[in-house]
XYZ file of C-alpha atoms in Angstrom:
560
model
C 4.235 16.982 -84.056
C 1.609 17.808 -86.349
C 1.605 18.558 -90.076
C -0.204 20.967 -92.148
C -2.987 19.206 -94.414
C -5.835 20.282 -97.264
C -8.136 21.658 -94.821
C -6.165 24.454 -93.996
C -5.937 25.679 -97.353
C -7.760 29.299 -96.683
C -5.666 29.774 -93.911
C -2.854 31.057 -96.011
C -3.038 34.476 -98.562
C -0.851 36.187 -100.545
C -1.186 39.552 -100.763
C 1.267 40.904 -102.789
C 3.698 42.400 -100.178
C 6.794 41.079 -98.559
C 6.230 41.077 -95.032
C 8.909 41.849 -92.196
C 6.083 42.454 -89.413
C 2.930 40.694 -88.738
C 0.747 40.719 -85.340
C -3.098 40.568 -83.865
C -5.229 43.415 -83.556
C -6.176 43.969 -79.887
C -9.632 44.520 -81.185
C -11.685 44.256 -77.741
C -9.653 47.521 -76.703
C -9.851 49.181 -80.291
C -13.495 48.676 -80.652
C -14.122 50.255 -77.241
C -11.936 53.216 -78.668
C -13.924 53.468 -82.302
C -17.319 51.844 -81.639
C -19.960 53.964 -79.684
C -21.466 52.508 -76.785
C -24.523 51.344 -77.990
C -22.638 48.966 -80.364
C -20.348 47.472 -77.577
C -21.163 43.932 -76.959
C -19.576 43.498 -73.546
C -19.489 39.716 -73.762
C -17.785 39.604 -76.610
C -14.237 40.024 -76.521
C -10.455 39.106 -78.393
C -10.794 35.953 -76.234
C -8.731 36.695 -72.874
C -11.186 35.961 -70.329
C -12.286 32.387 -70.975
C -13.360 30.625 -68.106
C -13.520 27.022 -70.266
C -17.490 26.975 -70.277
C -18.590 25.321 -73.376
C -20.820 27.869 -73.834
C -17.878 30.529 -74.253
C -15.617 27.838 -76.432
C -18.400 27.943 -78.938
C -18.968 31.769 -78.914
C -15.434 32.435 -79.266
C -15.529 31.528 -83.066
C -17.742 34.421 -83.493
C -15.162 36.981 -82.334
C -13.326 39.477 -84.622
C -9.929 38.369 -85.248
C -7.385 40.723 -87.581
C -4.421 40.315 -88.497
C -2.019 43.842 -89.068
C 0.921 43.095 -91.279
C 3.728 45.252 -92.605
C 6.319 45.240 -95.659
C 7.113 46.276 -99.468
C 9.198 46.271 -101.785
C 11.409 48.743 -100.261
C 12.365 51.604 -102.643
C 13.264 51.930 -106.412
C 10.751 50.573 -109.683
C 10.101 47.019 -109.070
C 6.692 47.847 -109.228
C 5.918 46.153 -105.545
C 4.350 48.552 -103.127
C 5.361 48.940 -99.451
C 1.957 48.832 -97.578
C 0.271 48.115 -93.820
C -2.361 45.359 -94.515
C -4.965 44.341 -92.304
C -6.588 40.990 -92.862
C -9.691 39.491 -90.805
C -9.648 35.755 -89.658
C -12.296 33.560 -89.321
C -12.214 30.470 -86.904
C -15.364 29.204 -87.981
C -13.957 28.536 -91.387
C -10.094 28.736 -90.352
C -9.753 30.950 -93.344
C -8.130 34.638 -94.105
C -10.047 36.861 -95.920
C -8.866 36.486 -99.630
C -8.410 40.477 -99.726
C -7.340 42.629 -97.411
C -9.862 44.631 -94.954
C -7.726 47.686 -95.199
C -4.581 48.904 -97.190
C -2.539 52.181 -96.612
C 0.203 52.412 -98.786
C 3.579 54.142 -97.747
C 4.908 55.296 -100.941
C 8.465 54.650 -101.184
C 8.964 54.157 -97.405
C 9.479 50.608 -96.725
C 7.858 49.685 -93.078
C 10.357 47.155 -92.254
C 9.801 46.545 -88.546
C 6.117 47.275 -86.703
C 4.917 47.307 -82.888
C 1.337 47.396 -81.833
C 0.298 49.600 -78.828
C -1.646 46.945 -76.326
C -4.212 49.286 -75.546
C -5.698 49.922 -79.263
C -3.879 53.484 -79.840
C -2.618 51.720 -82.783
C 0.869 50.907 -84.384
C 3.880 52.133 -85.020
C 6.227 51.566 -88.243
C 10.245 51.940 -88.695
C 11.300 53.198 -91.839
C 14.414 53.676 -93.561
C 15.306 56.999 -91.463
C 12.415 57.655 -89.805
C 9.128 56.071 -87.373
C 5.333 57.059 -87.886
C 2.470 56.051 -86.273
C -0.719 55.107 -87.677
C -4.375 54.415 -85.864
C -6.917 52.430 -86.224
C -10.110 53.590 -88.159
C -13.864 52.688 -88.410
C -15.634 52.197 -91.988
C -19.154 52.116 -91.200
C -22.070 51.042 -93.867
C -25.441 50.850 -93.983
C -24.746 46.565 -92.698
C -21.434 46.625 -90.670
C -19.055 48.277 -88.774
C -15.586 47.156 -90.617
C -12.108 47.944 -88.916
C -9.502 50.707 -90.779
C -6.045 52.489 -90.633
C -5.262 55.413 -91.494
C -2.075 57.433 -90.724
C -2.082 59.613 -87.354
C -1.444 63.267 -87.359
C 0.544 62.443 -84.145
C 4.413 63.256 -85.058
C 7.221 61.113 -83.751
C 9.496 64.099 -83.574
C 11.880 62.542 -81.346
C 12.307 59.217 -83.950
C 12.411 61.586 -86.895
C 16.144 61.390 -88.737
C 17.498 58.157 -86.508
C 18.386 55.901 -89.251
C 16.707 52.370 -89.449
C 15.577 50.922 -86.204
C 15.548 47.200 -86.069
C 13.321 46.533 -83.289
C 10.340 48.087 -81.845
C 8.763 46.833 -78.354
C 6.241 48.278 -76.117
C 5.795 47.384 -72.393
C 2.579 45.225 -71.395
C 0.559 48.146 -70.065
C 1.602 50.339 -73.173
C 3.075 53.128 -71.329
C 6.669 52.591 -72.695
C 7.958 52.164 -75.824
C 11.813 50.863 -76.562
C 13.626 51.462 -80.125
C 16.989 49.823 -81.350
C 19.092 51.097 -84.184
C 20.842 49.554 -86.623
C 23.812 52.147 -85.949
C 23.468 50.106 -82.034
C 21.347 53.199 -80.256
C 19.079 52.121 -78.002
C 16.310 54.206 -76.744
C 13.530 54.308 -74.429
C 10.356 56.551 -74.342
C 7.449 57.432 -72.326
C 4.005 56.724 -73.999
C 2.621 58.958 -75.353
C 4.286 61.693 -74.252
C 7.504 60.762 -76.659
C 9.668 61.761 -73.604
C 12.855 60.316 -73.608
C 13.966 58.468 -70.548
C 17.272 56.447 -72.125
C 19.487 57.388 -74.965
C 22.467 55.208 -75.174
C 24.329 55.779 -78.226
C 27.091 52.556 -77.953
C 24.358 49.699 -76.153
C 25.326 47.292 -79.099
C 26.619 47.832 -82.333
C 23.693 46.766 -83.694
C 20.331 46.203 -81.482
C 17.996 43.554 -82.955
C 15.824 42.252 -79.565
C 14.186 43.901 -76.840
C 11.969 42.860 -74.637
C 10.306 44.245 -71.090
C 9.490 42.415 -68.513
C 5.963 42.213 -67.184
C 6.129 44.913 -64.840
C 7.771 46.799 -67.384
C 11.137 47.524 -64.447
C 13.941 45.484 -66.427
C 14.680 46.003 -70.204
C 16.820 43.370 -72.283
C 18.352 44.284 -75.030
C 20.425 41.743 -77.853
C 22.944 42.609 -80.516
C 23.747 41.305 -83.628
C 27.187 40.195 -81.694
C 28.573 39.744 -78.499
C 26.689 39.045 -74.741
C 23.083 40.509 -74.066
C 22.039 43.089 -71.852
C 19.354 44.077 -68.808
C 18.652 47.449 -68.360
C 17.149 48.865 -64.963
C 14.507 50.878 -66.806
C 13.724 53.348 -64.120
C 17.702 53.986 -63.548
C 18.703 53.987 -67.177
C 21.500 51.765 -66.071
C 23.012 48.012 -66.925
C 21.910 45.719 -64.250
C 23.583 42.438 -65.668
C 24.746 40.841 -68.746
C 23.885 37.690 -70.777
C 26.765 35.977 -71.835
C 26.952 33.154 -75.062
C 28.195 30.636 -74.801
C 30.975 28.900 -77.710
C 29.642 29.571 -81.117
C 25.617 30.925 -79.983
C 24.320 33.652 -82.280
C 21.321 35.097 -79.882
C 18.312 35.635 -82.609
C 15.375 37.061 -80.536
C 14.095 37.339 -76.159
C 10.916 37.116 -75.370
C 9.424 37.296 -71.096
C 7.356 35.155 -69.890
C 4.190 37.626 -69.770
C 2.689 35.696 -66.719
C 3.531 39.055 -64.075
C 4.507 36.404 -60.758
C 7.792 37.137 -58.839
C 10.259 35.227 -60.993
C 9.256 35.674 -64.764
C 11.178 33.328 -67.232
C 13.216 34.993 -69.656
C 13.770 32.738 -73.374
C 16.480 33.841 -75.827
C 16.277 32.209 -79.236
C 20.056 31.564 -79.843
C 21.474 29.884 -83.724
C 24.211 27.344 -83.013
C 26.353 25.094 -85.602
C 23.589 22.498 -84.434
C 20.658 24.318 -85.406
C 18.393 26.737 -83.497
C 18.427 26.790 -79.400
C 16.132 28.139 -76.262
C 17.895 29.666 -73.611
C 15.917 29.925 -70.357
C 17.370 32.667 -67.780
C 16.438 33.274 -64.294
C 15.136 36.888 -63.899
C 16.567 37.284 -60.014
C 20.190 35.954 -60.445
C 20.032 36.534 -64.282
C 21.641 32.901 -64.794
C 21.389 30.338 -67.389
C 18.930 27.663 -65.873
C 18.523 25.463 -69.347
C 19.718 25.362 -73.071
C 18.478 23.303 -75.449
C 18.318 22.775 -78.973
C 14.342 22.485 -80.420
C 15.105 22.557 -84.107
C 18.066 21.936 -86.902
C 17.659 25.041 -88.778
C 18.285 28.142 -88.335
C 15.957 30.449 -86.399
C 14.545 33.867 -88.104
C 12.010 34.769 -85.446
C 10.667 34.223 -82.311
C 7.560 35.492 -80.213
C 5.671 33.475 -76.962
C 1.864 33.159 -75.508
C 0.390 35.944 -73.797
C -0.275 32.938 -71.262
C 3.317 31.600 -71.378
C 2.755 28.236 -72.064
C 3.768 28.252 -75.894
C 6.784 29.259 -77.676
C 6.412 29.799 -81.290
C 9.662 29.824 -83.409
C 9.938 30.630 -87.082
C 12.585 29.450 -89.357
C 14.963 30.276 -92.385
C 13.615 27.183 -94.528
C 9.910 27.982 -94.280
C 9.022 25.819 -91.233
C 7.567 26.832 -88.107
C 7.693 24.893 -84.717
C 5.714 25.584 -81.486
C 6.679 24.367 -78.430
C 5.937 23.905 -74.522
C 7.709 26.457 -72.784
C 8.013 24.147 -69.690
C 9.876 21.178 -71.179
C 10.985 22.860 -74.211
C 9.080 19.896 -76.240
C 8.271 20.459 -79.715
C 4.263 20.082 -79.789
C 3.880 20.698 -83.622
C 5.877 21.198 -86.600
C 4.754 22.832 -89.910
C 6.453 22.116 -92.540
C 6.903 24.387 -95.335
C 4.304 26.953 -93.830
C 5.885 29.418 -96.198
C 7.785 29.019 -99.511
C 10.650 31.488 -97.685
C 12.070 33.188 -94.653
C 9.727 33.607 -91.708
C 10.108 36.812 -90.583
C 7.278 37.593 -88.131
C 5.089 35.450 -85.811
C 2.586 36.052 -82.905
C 0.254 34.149 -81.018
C -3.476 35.472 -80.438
C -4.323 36.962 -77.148
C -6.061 33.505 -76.023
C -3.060 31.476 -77.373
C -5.911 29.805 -79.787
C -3.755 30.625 -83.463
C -0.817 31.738 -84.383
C 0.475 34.087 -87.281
C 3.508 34.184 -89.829
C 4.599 36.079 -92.063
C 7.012 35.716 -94.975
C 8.965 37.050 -97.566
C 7.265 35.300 -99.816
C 4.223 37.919 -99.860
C 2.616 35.173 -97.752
C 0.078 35.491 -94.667
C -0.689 32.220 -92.576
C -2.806 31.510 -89.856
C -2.127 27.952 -87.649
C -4.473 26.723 -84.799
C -3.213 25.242 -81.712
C -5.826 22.719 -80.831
C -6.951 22.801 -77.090
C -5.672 19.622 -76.118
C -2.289 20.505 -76.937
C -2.579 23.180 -73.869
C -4.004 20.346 -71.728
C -1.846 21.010 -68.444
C -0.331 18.983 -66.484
C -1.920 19.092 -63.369
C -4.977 17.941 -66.003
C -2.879 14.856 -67.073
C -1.609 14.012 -63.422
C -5.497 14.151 -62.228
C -6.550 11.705 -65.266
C -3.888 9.757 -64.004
C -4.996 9.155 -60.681
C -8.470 8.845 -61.510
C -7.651 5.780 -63.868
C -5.371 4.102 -61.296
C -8.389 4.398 -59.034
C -10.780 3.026 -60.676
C -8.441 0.149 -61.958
C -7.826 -0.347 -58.231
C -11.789 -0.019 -57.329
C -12.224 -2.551 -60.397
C -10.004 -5.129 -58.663
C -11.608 -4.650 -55.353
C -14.965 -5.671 -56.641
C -14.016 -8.643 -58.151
C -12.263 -9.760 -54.976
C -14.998 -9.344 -52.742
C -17.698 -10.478 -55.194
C -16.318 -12.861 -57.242
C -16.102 -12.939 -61.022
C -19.649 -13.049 -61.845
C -21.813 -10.456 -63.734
C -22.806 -7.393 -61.670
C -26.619 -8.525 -62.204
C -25.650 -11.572 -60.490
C -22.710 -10.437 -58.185
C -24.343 -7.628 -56.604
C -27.575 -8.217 -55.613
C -28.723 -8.169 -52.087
C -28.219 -11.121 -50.298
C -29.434 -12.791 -47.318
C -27.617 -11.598 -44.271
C -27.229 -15.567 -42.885
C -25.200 -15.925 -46.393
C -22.833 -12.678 -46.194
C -19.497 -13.622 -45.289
C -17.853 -12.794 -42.129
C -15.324 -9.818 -41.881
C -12.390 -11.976 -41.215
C -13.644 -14.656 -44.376
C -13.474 -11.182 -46.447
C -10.020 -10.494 -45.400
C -8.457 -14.415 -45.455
C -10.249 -14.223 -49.196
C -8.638 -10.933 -49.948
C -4.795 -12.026 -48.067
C -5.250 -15.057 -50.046
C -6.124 -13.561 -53.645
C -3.087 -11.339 -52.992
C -0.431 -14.220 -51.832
C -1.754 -16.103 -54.929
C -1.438 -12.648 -57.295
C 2.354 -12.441 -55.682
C 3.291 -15.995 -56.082
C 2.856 -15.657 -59.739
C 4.166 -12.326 -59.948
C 7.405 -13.916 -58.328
C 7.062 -17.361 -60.449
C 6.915 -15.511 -64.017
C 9.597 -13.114 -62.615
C 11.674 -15.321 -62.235
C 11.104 -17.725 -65.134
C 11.715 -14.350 -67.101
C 15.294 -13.730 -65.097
C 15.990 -17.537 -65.671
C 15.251 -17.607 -69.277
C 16.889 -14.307 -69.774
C 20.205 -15.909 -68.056
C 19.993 -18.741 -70.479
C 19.351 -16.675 -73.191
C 22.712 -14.644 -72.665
C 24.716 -17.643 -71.710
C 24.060 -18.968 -75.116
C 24.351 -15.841 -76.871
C 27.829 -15.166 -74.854
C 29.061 -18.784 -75.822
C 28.373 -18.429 -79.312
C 30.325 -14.790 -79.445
C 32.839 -16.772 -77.792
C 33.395 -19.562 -80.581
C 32.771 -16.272 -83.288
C 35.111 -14.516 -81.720
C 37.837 -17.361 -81.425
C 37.421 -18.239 -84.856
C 37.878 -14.395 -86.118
C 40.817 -14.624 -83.909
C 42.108 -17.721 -85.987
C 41.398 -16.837 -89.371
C 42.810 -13.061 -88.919
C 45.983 -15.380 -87.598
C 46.199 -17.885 -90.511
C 45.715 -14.640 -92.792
C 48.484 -12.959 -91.067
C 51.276 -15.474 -91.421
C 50.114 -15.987 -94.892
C 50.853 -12.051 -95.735
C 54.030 -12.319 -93.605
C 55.288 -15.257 -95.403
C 54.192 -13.682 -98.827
C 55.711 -10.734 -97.981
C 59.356 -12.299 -96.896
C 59.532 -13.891 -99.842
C 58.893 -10.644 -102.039
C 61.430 -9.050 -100.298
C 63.986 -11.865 -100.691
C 63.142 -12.415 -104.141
C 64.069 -7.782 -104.502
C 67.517 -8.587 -102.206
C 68.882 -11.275 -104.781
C 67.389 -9.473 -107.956
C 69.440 -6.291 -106.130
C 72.437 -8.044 -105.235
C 72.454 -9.496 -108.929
C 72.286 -6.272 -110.629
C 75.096 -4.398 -107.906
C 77.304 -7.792 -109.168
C 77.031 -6.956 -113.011
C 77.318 -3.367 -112.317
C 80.473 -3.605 -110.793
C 81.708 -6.062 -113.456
C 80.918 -3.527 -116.047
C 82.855 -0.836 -114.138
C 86.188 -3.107 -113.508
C 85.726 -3.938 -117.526
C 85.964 -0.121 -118.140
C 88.533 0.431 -115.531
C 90.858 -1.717 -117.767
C 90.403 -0.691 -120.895
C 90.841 2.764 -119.704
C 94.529 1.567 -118.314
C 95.215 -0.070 -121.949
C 94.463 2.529 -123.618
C 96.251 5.208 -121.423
C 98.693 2.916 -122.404
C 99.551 2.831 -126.042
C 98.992 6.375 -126.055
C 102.103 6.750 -123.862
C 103.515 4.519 -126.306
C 102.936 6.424 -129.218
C 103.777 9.500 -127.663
C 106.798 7.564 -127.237
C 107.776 7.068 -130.981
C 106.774 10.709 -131.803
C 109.298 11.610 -129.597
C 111.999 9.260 -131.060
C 110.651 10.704 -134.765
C 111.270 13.916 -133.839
C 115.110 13.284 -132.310
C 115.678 11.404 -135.385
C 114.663 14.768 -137.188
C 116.572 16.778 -135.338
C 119.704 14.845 -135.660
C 119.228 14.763 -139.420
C 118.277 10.950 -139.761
C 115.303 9.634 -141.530
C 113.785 6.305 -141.894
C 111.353 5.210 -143.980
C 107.546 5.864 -142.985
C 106.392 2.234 -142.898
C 109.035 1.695 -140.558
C 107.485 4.204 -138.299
C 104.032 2.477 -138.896
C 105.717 -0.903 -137.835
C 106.638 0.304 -134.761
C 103.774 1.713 -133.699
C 102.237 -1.290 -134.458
C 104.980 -3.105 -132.661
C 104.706 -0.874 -129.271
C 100.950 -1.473 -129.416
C 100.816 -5.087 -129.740
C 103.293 -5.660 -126.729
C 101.021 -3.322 -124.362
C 97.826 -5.348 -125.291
C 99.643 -8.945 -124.689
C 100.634 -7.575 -121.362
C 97.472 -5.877 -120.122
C 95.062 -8.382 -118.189
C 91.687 -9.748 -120.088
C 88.842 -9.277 -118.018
């Protein structure tokens, strides 16, 4: 993975502008549109014919290179405009330009999503309710023909009052152009004709990624929930559906632009994990391969007009780009941007790529050459150094060890060995070269064995004495333990036994004094016959009775 450093300082501007859209010029077929013939240059081009020559990897540095990007400040007074920019790049330098080449503002309109026509007719812009297209324009001086935009008289009459649309995508030739709503319309046009040729109002109930394939026959469509879609262009009808799988968000869906019988289709997906590729096949439309690339969440997504690079953009600022073979991240940048990627493409010759951010940010990052280095490349280098490894060998066999001035000079024919000498020598150098193989193999297996005896002895004896100590440490606590909880039984059996000799204590001095209040109830009863009959005693002997009465009841109650 490699890492942004100081010398790609110019490759990143601010402009002043949000972006939501960002993508390369196709300025080989613009310039043949604006340019008059006498100024065409037929060798020089946007880069996609390159045969490898060294001659054309140096010229390519002096092609024209622009960037378009798109976004604002959306509506209100926060005093940031909404604007199309279009910056130039320079390889030579790896540097934007520090102001933009051209800026047409929008007014209030924000342009929150853009698409590029890939013949040079020029771009088109979503707004709030509305799309408009804009072409490209020439500024001529007295020194140099500099590239423009201005806005085309051309109206979109058909895209006029449709609410936002989320997603614009044209097909490779530029001869169809696909729309999805944030309301979940999708819609399909003939270019430039505006003709419509598929209007479904429920495809999704919200459509954020389209994508043709190269032929332009199948359509695929994502929402912002549930399984994806392939439309059968020509038909207007569903031809399959793209299922998720547990807890996948799908993000983005790009085709493999390489036009062979079997295209690739990738879906960007967002798990709990991070962000995912998705790899479909395009005849059975089946999941072939999933795999997680990054640990963040996934913003955007866009592939090589070669297929052999997938470039992902993510929440956090970083971008990755990766093989779309193995699904191997080749580089990582790290905090490209200070927020939210929210656009990326790749040049036409897969050379650079460019982001765009929310933070008002513009960034262009090469993809060095040997990166791309194929693998029938590798395989080839491969070979070629186990050849001459094996060639190396050879030699020194047949002509000794000596120096090649010495080795390989011409020698008398009376002194050249025999053909059978040459093979004994060479049977012989190879018996010797397997003998030691086998010796230092197996003084390797031997020593190994030894090795793990002794290392399974001593986690033997560890292990036995863990076993000991954890026993030693058990009985200790179990011992400890029974004699906490005999210690609680008699403490609790010695509180129940002076409890319960409180309570008998009470019990009889309850009965005592239940007792002599019988008793006296006893004399008042006796007082008040005496009344009745007319007798009366003295009070003290009243009080000596009581008295009396109480002092037998207490000699015959039990003392506890």
């Amino acid at each position: 993975m490699g890492k942004s450093d100081g010398s790609e300082s110019h490759n990143l501007q601010k402009y002043g502008v949000p972006f939501y859209g960002a993508a390369w010029v196709p300025y080989s077929h613009v310039r043949s549109k604006l340019l008059s013939p006498k100024g065409i240059n037929k060798d020089d081009n946007d880069g996609r014919d390159r045969n490898g020559s060294e001659d054309e990897a140096s010229s390519v540095t002096t092609h024209n290179y622009y960037v378009v990007l798109a976004g604002g400040g959306g509506e209100g007074h926060s005093g940031i405009p909404n604007a199309v920019v279009l910056s130039h790049f320079d390889f030579a330098s790896n540097s934007l330009s520090d102001q933009p080449v051209a800026k047409l503002g929008t007014g209030s309109d924000l342009p929150y999503r853009m698409a590029v026509h890939p013949g040079g007719d020029g771009i088109i812009c979503a707004f709030q309710n509305s799309c408009r297209f804009f072409e490209w324009d020439e500024v001529k001086s007295a020194e140099i023909h500099k590239l423009g935009l201005k806005e085309s008289e051309k109206v979109l009459s058909q895209l006029e009052n449709v609410g936002q649309q989320l997603v614009l995508a044209f097909n490779s030739e530029g001869s169809i152009l696909a729309t999805g709503g944030e309301d979940g319309n999708l819609r399909v046009f003939e270019w430039p004709t505006i003709k419509i040729i598929l209007n479904e109002a429920q495809a999704h109930a919200s459509v954020k990624g389209l994508s043709f394939s190269p032929d332009g026959k199948f359509l695929v469509s994502l929402g912002n929930r549930g399984h994806g879609r392939v439309w059968d262009v020509t038909s207007s009808t569903v031809v399959a559906s793209l299922a998720k799988e547990k807890d996948e968000i799908f993000v983005s869906c790009r085709f493999s632009p390489i036009n062979d019988e079997n295209p690739v289709l990738y879906i960007a997906a967002i798990t709990d994990k991070g962000g995912s590729i998705i790899t479909w096949n395009t005849r059975s439309w089946k999941r072939m391969r999933s795999k997680q690339v990054v640990q963040e969440a996934v913003s955007c997504f866009n592939i090589s007009s070669d297929g052999e690079l997938l470039a992902i953009g993510m929440a956090e600022g970083d971008i990755s780009i990766i093989n779309s073979t193995s699904l191997k991240v080749e580089r990582m940048v790290k905090k490209a941007h200070l927020g939210i990627v929210t656009a990326l493409a790749l040049s036409h010759d897969s050379r650079a790529l460019v982001s765009a951010s929310m933070d008002s940010s513009a960034r262009i990052t090469l993809i060095s050459m040997d990166k791309k280095q194929t693998a029938a490349t590798k395989v080839v280098t491969s070979v070629a150094e186990v050849l001459r490894s094996v060639s190396t060998k050879v030699v020194n066999i047949f002509c000794g060890t000596k120096p090649p001035s010495e080795t390989c000079k011409p020698q008398n024919s009376t002194k050249q060995p025999s053909v059978a000498k040459l093979v004994l020598r060479l049977a012989s150098a190879f018996v010797r070269s397997a003998s030691a193989f086998v010796r230092t193999f197996t003084s390797r297996v031997v020593n190994f064995g030894r090795t793990l005896i002794h290392y399974a002895a001593n986690g033997v004896c560890k292990a036995m004495e863990i076993v000991r100590t954890v026993a030693a440490e058990v009985a200790k606590f179990v011992r400890t333990t029974a004699a906490k909880v005999a210690e609680c039984f008699r403490t609790l059996l010695h509180s129940a036994a002076k409890n319960l000799h409180f309570v008998t204590q009470r019990v009889s001095l309850l009965c005592i004094l239940s007792k002599i209040v019988e008793c006296l109830e006893k004399v008042a009863k006796a007082k008040r016959t005496l009344q009745y009959c007319g007798v009366a005693l003295h009070p003290n002997v009243w009080q000596i009775l009581k008295a009396a009465l109480v002092a037998s009841v207490l000699q015959m109650a039990p003392m506890a």
